CSV table of C-alpha atoms in Angstrom, one decimal:
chain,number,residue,atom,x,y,z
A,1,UNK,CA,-12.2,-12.1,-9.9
A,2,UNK,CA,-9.7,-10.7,-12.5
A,3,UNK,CA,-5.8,-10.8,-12.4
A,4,UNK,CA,-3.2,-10.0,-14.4
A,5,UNK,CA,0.6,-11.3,-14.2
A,6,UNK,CA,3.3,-10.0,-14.9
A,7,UNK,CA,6.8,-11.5,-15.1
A,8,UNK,CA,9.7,-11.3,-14.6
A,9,UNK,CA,9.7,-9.1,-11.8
A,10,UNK,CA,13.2,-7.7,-12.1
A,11,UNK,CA,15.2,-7.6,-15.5
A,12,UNK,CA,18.9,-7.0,-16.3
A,13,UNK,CA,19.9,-7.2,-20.1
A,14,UNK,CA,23.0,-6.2,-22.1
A,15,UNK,CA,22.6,-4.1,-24.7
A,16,UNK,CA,22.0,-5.6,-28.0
A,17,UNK,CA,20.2,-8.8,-26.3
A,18,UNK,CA,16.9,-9.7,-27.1
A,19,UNK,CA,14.1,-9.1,-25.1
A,20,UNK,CA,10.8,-10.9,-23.7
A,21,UNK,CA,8.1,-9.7,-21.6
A,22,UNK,CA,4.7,-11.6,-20.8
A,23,UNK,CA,1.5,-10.4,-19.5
A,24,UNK,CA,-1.4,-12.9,-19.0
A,25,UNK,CA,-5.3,-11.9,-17.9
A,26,UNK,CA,-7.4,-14.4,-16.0
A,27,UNK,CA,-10.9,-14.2,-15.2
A,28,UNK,CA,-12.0,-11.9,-17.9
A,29,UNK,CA,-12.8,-12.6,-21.9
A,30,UNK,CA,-11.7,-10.3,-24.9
A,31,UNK,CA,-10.1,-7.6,-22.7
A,32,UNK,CA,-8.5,-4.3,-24.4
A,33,UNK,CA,-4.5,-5.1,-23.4
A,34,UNK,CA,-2.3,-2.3,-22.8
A,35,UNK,CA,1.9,-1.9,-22.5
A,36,UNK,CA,3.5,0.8,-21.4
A,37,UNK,CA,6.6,1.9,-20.3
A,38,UNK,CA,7.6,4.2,-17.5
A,39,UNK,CA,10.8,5.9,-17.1
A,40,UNK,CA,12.2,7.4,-13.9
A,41,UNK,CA,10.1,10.1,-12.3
A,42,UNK,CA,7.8,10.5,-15.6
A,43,UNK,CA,4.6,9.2,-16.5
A,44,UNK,CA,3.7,6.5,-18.3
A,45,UNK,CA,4.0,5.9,-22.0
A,46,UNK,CA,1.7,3.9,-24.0
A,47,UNK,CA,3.6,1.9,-26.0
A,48,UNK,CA,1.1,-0.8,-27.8
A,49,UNK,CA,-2.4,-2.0,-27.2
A,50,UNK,CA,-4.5,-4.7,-28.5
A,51,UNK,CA,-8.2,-4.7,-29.2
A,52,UNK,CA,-8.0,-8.7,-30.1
A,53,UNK,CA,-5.8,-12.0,-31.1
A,54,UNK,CA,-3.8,-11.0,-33.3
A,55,UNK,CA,-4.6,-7.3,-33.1
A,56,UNK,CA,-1.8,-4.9,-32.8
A,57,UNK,CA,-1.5,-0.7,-32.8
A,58,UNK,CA,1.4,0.6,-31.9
A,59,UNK,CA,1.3,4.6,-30.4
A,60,UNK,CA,4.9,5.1,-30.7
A,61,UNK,CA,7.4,4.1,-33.3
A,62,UNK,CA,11.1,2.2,-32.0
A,63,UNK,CA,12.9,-1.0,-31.6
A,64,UNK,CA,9.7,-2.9,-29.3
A,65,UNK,CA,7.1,-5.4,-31.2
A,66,UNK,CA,4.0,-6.9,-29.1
A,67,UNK,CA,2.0,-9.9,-30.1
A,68,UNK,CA,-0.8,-11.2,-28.7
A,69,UNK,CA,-1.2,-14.9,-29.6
A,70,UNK,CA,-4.3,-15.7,-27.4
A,71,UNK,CA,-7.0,-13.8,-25.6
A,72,UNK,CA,-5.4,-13.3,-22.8
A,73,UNK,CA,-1.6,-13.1,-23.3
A,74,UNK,CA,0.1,-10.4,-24.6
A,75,UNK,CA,3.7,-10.5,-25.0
A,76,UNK,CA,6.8,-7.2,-25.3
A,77,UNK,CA,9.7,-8.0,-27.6
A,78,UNK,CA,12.5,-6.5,-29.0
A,79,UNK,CA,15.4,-8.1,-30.8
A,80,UNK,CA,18.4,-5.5,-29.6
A,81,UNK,CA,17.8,-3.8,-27.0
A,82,UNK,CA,19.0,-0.3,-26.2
A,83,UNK,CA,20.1,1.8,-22.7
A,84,UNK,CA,16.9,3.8,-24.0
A,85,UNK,CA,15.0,1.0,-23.4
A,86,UNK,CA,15.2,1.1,-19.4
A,87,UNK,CA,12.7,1.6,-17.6
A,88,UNK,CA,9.4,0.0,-15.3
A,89,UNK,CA,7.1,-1.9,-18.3
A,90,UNK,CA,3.7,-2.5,-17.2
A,91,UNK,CA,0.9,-4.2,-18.6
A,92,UNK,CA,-2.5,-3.3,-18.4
A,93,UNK,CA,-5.8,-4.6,-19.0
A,94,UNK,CA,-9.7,-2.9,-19.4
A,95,UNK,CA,-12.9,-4.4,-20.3
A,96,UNK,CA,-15.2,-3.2,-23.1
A,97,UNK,CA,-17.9,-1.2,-22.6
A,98,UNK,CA,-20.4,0.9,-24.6
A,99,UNK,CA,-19.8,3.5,-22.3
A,100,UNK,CA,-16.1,4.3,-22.4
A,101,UNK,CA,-15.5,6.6,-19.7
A,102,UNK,CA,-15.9,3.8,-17.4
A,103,UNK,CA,-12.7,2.0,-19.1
A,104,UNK,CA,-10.4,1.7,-15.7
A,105,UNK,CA,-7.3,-0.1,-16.4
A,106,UNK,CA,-5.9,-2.5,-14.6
A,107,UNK,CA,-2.3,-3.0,-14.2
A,108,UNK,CA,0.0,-5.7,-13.5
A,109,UNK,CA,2.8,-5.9,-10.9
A,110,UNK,CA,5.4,-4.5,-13.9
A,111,UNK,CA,8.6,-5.5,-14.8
A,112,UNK,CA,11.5,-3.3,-13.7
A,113,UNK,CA,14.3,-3.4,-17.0
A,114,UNK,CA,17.7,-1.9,-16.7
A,115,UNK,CA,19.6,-2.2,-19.8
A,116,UNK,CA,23.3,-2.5,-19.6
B,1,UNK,CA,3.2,21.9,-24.1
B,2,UNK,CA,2.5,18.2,-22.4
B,3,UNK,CA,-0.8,17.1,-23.0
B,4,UNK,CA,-1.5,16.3,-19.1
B,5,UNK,CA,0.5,18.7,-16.7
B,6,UNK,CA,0.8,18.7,-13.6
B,7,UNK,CA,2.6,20.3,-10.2
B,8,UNK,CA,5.8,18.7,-9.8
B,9,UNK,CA,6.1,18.3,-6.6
B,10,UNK,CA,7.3,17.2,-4.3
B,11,UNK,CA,4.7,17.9,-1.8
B,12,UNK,CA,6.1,17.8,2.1
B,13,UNK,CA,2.5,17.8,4.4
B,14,UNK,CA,2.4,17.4,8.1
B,15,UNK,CA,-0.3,14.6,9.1
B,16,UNK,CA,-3.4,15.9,9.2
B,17,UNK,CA,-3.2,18.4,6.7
B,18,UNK,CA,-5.2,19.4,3.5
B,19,UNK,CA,-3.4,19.0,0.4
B,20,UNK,CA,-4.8,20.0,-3.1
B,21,UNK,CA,-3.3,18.6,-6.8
B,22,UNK,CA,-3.9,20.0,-9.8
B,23,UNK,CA,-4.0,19.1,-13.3
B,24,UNK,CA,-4.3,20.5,-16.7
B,25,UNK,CA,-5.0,19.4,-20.2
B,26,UNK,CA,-4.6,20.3,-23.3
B,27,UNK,CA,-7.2,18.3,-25.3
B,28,UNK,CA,-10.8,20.1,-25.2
B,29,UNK,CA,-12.2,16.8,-26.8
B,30,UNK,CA,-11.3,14.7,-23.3
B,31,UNK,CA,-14.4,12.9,-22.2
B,32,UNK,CA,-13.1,11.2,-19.0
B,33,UNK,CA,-11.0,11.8,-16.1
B,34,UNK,CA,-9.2,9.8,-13.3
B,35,UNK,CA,-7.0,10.0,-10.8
B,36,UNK,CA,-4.8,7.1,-9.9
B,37,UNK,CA,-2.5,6.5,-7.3
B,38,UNK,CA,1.0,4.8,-7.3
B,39,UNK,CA,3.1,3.9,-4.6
B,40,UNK,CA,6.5,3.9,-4.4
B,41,UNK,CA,7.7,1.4,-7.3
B,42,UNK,CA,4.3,-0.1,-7.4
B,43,UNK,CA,1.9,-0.3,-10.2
B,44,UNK,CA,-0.6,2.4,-10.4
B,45,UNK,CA,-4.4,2.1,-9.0
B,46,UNK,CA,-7.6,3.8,-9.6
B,47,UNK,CA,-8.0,6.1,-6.8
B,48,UNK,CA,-11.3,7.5,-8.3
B,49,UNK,CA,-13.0,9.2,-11.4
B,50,UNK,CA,-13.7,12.6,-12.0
B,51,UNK,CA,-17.5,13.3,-13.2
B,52,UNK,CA,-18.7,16.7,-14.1
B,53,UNK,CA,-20.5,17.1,-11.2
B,54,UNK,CA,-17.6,16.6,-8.7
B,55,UNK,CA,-17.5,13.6,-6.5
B,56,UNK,CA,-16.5,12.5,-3.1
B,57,UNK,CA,-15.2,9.4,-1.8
B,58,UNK,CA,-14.6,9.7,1.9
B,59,UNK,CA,-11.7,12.4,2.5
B,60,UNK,CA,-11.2,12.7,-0.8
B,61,UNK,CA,-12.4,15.4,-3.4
B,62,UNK,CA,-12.2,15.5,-7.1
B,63,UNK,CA,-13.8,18.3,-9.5
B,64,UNK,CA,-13.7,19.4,-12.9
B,65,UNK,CA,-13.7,22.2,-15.0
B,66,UNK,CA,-14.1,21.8,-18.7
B,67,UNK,CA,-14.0,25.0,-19.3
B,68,UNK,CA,-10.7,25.6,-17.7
B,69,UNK,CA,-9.5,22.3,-18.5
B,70,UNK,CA,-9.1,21.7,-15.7
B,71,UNK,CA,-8.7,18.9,-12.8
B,72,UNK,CA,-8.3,18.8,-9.1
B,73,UNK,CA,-8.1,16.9,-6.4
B,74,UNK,CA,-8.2,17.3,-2.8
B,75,UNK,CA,-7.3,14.6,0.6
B,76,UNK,CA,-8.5,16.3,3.8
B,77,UNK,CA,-7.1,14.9,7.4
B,78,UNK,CA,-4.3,13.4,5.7
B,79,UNK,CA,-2.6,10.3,6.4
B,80,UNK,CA,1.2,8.3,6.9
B,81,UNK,CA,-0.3,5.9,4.2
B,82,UNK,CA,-1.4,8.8,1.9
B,83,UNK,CA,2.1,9.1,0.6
B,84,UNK,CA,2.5,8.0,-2.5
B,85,UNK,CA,2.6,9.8,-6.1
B,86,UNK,CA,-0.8,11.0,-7.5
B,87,UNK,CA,-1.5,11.1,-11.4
B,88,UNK,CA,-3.7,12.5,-13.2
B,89,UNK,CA,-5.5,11.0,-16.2
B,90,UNK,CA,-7.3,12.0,-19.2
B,91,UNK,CA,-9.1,10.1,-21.9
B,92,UNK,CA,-10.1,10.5,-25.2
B,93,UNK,CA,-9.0,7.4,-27.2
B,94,UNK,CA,-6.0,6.4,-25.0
B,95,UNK,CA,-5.6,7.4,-21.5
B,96,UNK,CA,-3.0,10.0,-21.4
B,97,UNK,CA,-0.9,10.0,-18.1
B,98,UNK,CA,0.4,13.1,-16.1
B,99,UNK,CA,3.9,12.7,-15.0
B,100,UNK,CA,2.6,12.5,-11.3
B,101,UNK,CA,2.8,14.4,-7.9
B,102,UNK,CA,4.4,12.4,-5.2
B,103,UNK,CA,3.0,13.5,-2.1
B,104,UNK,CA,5.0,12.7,1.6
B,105,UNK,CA,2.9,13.1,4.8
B,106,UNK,CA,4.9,13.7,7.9
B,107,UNK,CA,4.3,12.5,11.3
């Protein structure tokens, strides 16, 4: 069966510190992998998603960068972050299909960042 | 106007109650539908998908109405561990997220 990690669970940064989020996928090859981010009492924001190694798009422009060095690990970075960037970050994954209506995502446990 | 809207909430129902959400979109070209659910500082889960047709899984209902663009769904008898904050989803590319209905059930 497929899971997906998250860590850490629980975050507290300065502002202006870097920043390091990792999401790894077992049990599954070549999955679509998701970030978003979700602030208090809103939805979720997509922030990148990844198609492949190597392959980034990014849906909304700020300080974040992804990378995703192998199959199955995708990783959230930012050099400084800002009080903006609070918030519950969660990673997702969904397989491929030719029939894309039947993409469910699954999520990891998220990572819970308050910025100081 | 948001892409995905739905009623704010929140929604205060006594156990054993009906309670109905609804969602609207925006984007005519959607082509699928969900509806997750997310606990209380949890991640979110698929609750179910929403086909054309309607569907049912157990006590709960979800329809569609492309023409309205729009997206229900309903939980009959509901439960304590019904509680939780119901979103609504729509795809086109990207899933696009509703900000989410929490629901409480009271005893």
């Amino acid at each position: 069966s497929q899971t997906i990690h998250q860590w850490p669970a629980t975050l507290v940064q300065p502002v202006g510190s870097p920043l390091s989020l990792e999401c790894t996928v077992e049990g599954t090859s070549n999955p679509n992998l998701y970030w978003y981010r979700q602030a208090a009492g809103r939805g979720l924001q997509l922030l990148f998603y990844s198609v492949g190694i190597g392959q980034i798009s990014s849906e909304v422009p700020q300080n974040l960068s992804a990378s995703r060095p192998q199959d199955r690990q995708f990783i959230l970075s930012s050099k400084k972050l800002l009080l903006s960037d609070s918030g519950f970050y969660l990673c997702a994954w969904s397989g491929i299909s030719g029939l894309a209506e039947y993409n469910e995502q699954f999520f990891g446990p998220g990572t819970r960042l308050t910025v100081l | 106007r948001k892409e995905v809207e739905q009623d704010p909430g929140p929604f205060n129902v006594p156990e054993g109650a009906t309670v109905a959400f609804n969602c609207t979109y925006s984007n005519s070209a959607s082509q699928s539908f969900f509806w997750y659910r997310q606990d209380c500082r949890k991640e979110p889960k698929l609750l179910m998908s929403v086909y054309s047709s309607g569907n049912e899984d157990g006590r709960f209902t979800a329809q569609l109405n492309r023409a309205s663009q729009y997206i229900s769904l309903l939980i009959r008898d509901s439960k304590l561990s019904d509680s939780a904050t119901y979103l609504c989803v729509v795809k086109k590319y990207q899933l696009i997220w509703g900000a989410g209905t929490k629901l409480i059930i009271k005893p």
